[in-house]
Every structure is written in structure tokens, then in C-alpha cells.
PDB file of C-alpha atoms in Angstrom:
ATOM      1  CA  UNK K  54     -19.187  24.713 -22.479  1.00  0.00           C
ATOM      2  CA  UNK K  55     -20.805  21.220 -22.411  1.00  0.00           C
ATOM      3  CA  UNK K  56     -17.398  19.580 -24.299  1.00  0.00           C
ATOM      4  CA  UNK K  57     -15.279  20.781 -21.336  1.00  0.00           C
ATOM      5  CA  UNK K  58     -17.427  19.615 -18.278  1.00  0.00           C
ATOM      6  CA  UNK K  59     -17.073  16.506 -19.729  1.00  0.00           C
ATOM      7  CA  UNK K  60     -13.453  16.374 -20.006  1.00  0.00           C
ATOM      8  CA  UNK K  61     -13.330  17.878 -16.839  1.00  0.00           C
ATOM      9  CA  UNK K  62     -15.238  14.894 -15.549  1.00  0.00           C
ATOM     10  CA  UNK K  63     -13.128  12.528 -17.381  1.00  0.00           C
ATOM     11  CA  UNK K  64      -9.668  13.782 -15.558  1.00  0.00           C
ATOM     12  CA  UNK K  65     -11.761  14.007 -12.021  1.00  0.00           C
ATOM     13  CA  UNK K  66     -12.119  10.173 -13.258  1.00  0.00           C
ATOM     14  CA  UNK K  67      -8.360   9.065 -14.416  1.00  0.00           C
ATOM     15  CA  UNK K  68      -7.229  10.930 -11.073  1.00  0.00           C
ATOM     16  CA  UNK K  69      -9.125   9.195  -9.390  1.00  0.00           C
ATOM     17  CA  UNK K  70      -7.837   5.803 -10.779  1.00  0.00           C
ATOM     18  CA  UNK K  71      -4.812   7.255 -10.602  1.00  0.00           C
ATOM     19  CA  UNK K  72      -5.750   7.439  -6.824  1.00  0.00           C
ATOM     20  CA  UNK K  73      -7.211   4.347  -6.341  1.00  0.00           C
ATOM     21  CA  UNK K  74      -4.023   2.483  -7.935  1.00  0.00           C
ATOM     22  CA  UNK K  75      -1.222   4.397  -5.542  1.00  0.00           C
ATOM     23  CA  UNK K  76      -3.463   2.985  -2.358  1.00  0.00           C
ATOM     24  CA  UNK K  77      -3.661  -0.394  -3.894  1.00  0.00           C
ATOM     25  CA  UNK K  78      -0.009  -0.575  -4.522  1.00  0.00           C
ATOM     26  CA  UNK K  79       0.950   0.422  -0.468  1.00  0.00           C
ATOM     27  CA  UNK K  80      -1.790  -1.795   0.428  1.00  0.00           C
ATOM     28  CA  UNK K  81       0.182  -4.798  -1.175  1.00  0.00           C
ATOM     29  CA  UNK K  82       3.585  -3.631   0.266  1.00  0.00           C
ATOM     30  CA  UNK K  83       2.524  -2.980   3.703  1.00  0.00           C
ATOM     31  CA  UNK K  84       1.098  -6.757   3.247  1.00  0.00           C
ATOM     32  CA  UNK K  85       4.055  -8.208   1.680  1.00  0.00           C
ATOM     33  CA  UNK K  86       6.605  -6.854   4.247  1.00  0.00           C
ATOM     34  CA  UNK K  87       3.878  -8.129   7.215  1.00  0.00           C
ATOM     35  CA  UNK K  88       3.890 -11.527   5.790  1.00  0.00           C
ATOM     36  CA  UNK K  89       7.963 -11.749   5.434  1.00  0.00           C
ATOM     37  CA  UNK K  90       7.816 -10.558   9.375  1.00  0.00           C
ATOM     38  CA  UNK K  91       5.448 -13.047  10.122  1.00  0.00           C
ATOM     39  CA  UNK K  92       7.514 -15.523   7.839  1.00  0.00           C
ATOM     40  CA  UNK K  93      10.652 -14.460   9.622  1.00  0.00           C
ATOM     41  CA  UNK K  94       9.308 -14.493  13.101  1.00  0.00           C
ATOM     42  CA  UNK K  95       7.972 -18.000  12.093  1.00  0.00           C
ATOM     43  CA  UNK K  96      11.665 -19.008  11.130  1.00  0.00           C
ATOM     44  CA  UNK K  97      12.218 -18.776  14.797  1.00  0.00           C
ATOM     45  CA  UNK K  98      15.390 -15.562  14.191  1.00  0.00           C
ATOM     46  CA  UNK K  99      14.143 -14.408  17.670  1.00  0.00           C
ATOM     47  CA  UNK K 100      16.298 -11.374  16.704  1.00  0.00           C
ATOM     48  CA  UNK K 101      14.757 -10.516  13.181  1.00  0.00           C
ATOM     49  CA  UNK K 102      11.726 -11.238  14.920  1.00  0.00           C
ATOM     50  CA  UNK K 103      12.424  -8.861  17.873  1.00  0.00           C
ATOM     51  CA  UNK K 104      13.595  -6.129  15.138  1.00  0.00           C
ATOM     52  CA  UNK K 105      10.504  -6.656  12.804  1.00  0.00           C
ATOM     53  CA  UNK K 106       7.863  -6.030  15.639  1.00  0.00           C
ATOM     54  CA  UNK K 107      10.391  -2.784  16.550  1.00  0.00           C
ATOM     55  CA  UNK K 108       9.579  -1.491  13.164  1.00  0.00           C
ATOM     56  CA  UNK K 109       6.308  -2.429  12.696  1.00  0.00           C
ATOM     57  CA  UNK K 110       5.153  -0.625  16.125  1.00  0.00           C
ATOM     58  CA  UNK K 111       6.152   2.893  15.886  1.00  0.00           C
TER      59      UNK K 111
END
């Protein structure tokens, strides 16, 4: 009984890694693509610009 409360604590564990590492990941896109919009707006394409602040406010 003891053996499997502790692997059920160990996949509660690697899930939760597993978790942790999917949010990580979109938190790095979602700041990639904001820095090329910023980069692009920066560039002074008005329209890129105009279409990057399109997507990003929905």
C-alpha cells in the first residue's frame, strides 16, 4: 500500500513538471512574438505595426 502512494506521489510530481514546463514554454513565445512587434513597430513599418497591435488586442 505504502510502495504505491509513493509512486502515486511521484507522477502527481513529473505532471506537475510536466505542467510547469508547457507554461514556461508559452510564456517565452508570447514574449518572443511581443518583442518582434515591438522590434517591428520600432522599424517604423507603420503597417506591420498597425497589424501587430490588431493581433495582439483581441
Amino acid at each position: 500500500m505504502h510502495a504505491t502512494t509513493v509512486k502515486n506521489k511521484i507522477t502527481q510530481r513529473d505532471n506537475y513538471k510536466e505542467i510547469m514546463s508547457v507554461i514556461v514554454v508559452v510564456l517565452l513565445l508570447t514574449l518572443t512574438l511581443i518583442a518582434m512587434f515591438s522590434a517591428i513597430d520600432q522599424l517604423g513599418i507603420s503597417e506591420m505595426g498597425r497589424i501587430a497591435r490588431d493581433l495582439t488586442h483581441f
